[in-house]
mmCIF file of C-alpha atoms in Angstrom:
data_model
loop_
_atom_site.group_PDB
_atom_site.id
_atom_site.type_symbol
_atom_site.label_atom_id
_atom_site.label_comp_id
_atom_site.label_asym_id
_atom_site.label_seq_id
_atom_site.Cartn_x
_atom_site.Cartn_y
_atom_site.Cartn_z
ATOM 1 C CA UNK G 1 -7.148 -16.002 -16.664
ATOM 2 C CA UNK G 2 -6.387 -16.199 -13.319
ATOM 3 C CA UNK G 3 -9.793 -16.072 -11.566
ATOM 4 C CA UNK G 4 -12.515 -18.284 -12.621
ATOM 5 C CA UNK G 5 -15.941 -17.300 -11.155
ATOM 6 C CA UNK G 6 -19.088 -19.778 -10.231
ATOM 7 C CA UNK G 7 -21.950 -18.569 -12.300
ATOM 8 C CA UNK G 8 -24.278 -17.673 -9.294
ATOM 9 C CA UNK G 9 -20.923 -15.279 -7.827
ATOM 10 C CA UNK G 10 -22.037 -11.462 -8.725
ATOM 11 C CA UNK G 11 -19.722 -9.986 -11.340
ATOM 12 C CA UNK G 12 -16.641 -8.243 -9.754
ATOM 13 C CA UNK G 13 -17.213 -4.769 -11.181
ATOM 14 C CA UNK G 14 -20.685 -5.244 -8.893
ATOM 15 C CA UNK G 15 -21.392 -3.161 -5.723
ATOM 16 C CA UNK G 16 -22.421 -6.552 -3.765
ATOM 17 C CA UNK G 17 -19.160 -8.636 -5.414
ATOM 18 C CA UNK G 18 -16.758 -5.734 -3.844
ATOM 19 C CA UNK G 19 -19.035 -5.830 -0.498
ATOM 20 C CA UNK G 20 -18.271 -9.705 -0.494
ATOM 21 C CA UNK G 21 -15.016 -8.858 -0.898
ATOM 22 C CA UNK G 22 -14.759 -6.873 2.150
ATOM 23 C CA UNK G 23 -16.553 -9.709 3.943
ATOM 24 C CA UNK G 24 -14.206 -12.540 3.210
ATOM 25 C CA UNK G 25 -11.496 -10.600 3.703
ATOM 26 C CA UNK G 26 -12.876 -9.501 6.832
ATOM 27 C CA UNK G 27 -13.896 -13.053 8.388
ATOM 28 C CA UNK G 28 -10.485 -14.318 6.925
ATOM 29 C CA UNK G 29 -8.727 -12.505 9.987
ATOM 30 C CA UNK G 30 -6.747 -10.397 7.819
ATOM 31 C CA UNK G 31 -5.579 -7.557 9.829
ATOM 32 C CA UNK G 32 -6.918 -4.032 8.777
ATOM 33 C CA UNK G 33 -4.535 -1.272 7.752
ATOM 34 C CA UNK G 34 -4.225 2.682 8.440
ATOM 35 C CA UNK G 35 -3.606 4.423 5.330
ATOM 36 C CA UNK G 36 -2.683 7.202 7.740
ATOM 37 C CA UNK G 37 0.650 5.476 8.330
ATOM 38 C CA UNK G 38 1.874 5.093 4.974
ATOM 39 C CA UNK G 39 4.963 6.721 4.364
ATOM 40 C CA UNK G 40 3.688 9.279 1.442
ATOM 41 C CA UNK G 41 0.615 10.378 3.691
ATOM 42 C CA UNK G 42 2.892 10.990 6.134
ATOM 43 C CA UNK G 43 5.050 13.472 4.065
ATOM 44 C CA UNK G 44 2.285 15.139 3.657
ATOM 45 C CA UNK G 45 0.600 13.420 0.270
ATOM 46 C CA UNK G 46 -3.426 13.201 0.099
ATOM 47 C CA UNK G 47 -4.807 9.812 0.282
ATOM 48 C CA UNK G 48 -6.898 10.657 -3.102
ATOM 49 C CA UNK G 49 -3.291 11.770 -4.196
ATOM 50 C CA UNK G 50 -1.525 8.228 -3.035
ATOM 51 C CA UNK G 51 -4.038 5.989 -4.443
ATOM 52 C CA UNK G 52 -3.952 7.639 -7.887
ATOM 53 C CA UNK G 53 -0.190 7.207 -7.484
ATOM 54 C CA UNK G 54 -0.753 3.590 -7.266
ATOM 55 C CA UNK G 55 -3.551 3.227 -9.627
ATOM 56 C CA UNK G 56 -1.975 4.788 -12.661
ATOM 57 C CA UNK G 57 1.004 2.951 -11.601
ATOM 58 C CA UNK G 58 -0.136 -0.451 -11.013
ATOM 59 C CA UNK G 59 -1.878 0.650 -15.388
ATOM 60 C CA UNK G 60 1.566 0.692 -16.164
ATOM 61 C CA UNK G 61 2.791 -2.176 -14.727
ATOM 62 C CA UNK G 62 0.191 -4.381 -16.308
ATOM 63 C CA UNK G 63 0.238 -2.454 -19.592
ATOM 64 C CA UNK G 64 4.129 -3.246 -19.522
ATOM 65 C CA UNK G 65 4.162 -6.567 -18.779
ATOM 66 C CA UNK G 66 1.565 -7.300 -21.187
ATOM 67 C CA UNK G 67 4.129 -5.579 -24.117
ATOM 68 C CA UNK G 68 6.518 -7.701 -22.859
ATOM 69 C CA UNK G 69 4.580 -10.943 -23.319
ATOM 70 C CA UNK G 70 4.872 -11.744 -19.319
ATOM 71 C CA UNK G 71 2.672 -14.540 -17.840
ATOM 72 C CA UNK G 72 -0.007 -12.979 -15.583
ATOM 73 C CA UNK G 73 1.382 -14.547 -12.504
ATOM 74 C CA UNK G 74 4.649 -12.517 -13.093
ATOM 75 C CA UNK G 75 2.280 -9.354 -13.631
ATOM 76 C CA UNK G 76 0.824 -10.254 -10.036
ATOM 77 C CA UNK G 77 3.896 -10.901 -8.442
ATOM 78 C CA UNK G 78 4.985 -7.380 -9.877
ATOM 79 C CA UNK G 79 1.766 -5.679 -8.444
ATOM 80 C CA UNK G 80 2.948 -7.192 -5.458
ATOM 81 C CA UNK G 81 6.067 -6.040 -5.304
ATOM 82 C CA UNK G 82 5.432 -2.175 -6.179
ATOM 83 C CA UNK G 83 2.454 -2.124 -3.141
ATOM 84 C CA UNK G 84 4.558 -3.399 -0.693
ATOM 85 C CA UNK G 85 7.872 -0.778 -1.965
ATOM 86 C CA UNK G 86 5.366 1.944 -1.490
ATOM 87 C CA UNK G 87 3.860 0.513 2.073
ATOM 88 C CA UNK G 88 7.753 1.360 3.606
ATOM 89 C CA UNK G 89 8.606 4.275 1.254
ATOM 90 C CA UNK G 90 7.339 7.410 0.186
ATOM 91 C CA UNK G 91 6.242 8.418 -3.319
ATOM 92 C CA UNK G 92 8.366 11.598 -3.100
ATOM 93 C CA UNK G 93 11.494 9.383 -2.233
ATOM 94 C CA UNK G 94 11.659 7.296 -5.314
ATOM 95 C CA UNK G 95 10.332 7.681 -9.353
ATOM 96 C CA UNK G 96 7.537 5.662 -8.831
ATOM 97 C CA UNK G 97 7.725 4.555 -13.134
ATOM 98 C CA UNK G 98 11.307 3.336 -12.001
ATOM 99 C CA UNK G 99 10.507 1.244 -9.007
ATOM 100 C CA UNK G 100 7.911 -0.018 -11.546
ATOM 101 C CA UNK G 101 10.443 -1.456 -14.435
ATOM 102 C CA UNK G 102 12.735 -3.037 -10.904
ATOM 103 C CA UNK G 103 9.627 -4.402 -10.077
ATOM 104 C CA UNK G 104 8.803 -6.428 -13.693
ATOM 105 C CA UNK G 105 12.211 -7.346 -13.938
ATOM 106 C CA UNK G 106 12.215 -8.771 -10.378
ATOM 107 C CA UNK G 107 8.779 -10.669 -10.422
ATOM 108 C CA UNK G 108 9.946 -11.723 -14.298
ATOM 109 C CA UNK G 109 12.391 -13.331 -12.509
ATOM 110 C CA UNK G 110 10.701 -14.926 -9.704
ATOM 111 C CA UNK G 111 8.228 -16.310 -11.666
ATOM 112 C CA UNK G 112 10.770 -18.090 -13.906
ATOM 113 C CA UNK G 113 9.781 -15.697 -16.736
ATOM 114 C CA UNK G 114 12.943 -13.458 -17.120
ATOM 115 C CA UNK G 115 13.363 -10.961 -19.756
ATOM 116 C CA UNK G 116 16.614 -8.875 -20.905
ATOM 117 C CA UNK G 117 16.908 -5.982 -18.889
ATOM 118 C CA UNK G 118 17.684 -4.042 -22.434
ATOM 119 C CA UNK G 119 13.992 -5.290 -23.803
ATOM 120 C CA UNK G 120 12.688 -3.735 -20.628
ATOM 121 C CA UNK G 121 14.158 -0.712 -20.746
ATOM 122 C CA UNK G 122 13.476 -0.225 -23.964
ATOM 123 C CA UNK G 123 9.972 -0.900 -23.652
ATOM 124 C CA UNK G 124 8.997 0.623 -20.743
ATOM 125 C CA UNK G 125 10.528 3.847 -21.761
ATOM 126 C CA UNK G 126 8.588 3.843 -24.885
ATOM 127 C CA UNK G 127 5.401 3.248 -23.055
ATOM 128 C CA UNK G 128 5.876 6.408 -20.137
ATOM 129 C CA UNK G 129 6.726 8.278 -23.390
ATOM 130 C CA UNK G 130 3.368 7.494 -24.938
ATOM 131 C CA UNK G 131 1.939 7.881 -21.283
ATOM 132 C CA UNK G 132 3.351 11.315 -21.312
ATOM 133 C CA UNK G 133 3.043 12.446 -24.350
ATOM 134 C CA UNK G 134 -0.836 11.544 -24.335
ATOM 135 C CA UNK G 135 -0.901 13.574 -20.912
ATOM 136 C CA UNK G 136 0.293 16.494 -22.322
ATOM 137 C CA UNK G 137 -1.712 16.323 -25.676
ATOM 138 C CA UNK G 138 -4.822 16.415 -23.360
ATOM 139 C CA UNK G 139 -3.925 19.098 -21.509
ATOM 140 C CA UNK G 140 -2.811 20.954 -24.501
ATOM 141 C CA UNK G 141 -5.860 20.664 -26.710
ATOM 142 C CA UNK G 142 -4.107 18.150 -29.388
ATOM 143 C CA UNK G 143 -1.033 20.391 -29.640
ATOM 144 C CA UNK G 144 1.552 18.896 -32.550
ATOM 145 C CA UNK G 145 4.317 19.678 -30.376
ATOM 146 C CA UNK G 146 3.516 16.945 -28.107
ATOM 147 C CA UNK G 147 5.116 14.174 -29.718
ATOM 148 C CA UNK G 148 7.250 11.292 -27.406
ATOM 149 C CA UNK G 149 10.620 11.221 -26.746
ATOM 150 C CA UNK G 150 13.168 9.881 -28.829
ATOM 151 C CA UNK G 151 13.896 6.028 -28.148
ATOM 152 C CA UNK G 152 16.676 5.316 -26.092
ATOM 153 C CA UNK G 153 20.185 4.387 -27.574
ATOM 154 C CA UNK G 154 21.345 1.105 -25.816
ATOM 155 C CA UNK G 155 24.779 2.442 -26.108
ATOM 156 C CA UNK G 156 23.811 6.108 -24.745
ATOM 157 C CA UNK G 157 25.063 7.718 -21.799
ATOM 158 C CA UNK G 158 21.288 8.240 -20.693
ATOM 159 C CA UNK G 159 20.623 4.449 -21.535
ATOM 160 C CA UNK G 160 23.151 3.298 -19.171
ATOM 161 C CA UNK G 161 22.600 5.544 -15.761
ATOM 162 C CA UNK G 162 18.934 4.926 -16.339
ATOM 163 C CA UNK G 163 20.038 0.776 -16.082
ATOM 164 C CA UNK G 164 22.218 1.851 -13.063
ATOM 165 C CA UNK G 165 19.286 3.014 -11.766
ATOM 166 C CA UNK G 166 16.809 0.082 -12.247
ATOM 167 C CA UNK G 167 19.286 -2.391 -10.880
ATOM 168 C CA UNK G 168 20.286 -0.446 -7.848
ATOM 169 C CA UNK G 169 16.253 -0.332 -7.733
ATOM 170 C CA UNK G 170 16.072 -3.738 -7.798
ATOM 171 C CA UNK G 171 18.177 -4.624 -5.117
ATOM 172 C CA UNK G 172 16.545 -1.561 -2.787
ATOM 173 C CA UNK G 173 13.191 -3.933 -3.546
ATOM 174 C CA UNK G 174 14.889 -7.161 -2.411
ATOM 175 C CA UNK G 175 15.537 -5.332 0.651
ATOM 176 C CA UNK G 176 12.137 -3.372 1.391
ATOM 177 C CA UNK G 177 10.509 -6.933 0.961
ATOM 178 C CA UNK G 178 12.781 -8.558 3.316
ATOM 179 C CA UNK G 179 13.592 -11.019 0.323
ATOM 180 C CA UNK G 180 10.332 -12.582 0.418
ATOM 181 C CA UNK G 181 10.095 -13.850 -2.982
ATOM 182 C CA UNK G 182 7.424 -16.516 -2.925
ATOM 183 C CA UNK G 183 3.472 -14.426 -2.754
ATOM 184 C CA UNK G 184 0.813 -16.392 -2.441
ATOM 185 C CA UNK G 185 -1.872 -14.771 -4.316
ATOM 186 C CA UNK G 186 -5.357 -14.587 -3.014
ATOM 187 C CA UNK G 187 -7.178 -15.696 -6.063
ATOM 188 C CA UNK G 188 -8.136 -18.911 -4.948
ATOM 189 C CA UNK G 189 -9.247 -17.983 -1.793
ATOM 190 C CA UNK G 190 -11.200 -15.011 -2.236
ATOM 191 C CA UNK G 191 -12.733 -16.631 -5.299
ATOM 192 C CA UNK G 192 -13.621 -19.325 -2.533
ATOM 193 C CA UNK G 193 -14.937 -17.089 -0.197
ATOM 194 C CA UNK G 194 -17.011 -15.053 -2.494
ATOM 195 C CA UNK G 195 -18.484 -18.255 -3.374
ATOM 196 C CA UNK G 196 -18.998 -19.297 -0.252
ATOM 197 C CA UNK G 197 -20.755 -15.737 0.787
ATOM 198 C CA UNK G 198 -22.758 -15.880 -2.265
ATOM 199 C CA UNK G 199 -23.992 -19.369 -1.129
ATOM 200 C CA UNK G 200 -24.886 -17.950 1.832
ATOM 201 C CA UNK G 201 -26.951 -15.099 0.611
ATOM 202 C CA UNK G 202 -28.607 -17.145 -1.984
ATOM 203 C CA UNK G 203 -29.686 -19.814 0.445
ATOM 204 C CA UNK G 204 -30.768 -16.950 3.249
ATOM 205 C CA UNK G 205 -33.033 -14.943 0.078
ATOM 206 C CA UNK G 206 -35.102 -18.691 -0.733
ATOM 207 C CA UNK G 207 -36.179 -17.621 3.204
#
């Protein structure tokens, strides 16, 4: 695992770790950011609508890389990748699942962890399938007719405009990130801060 909390650091599904969160982040100097401005809100998306957009997505993502036996740096640097796609485009401009699988196979390659692009079509597009299918069985009541699509045929028609697709994707990333490769995570330092906050707290309640 990535993160590695001090014992006396409040859980992080905890009201007061997320509060100390917001702290460190906030006496970091990191600059604040108007979810009015992002592209999708703009076009006329709900911010409840956006963020589930990226939640569900970012599920994916990890669910993915996790199938395709991806170091968890390479699942952050992926993460990474898709926020800062959708901080310059809109979700109506781009299939957000496809930006996704451009994503893996760009951080997979960043981090030094590369995978065939075949293997990652393949898998991903089994795993929307089960995504959708599951979707549509819960909307349906368990209906049989809900079962996944058929697997794609690497030497299908559909197989290859879908890889035309994720490459052209790929490079549209590369550009939307300015080519910035190298992310420094925050890990350390928030797990720092927190620390740090959580000192402070401690120390202030002995008073």
């Amino acid at each position: 695992s990535l993160l590695s909390f001090p014992s006396h650091v409040p859980p992080p599904h905890s009201s007061l770790f997320s509060t100390l969160i917001m702290s460190a982040l906030a006496v970091s100097g990191v600059p604040t950011f108007d979810i009015k401005e992002l592209p999708s809100i703009k076009d006329g998306m709900s911010v409840e609508e956006e963020a589930t957009k990226r939640k569900k997505t970012s599920r994916f993502i990890e669910e993915a890389c996790r199938i395709l036996k991806l170091p968890r740096v390479a699942t952050a640097t992926a993460l990474v990748f898709f926020h800062r796609f959708y901080a310059k485009h809109s979700f109506g401009k781009h299939d957000r699942f496809e930006v996704a699988v451009a994503c893996i196979l760009l951080a997979a390659k960043t981090e030094e962890s590369p995978r065939k692009v075949v293997n990652v079509l393949e898998e991903c597009h089994k795993l929307r399938s089960r995504a959708m299918a599951a979707g549509r069985m819960n909307n349906q009541g368990n209906s049989p007719n809900t079962a996944p699509s058929e697997p794609l045929d690497p030497k299908g028609e559909e197989f290859t405009k879908l890889k035309e697709r994720i490459l052209l994707l790929e490079r549209v990333v590369l550009h939307t990130i300015g080519f910035e490769l190298s992310v420094d995570h925050p890990y350390k330092f928030i797990v720092d801060r927190v620390g740090f906050l959580a000192d402070v707290i401690f120390t202030v309640e002995l008073f």
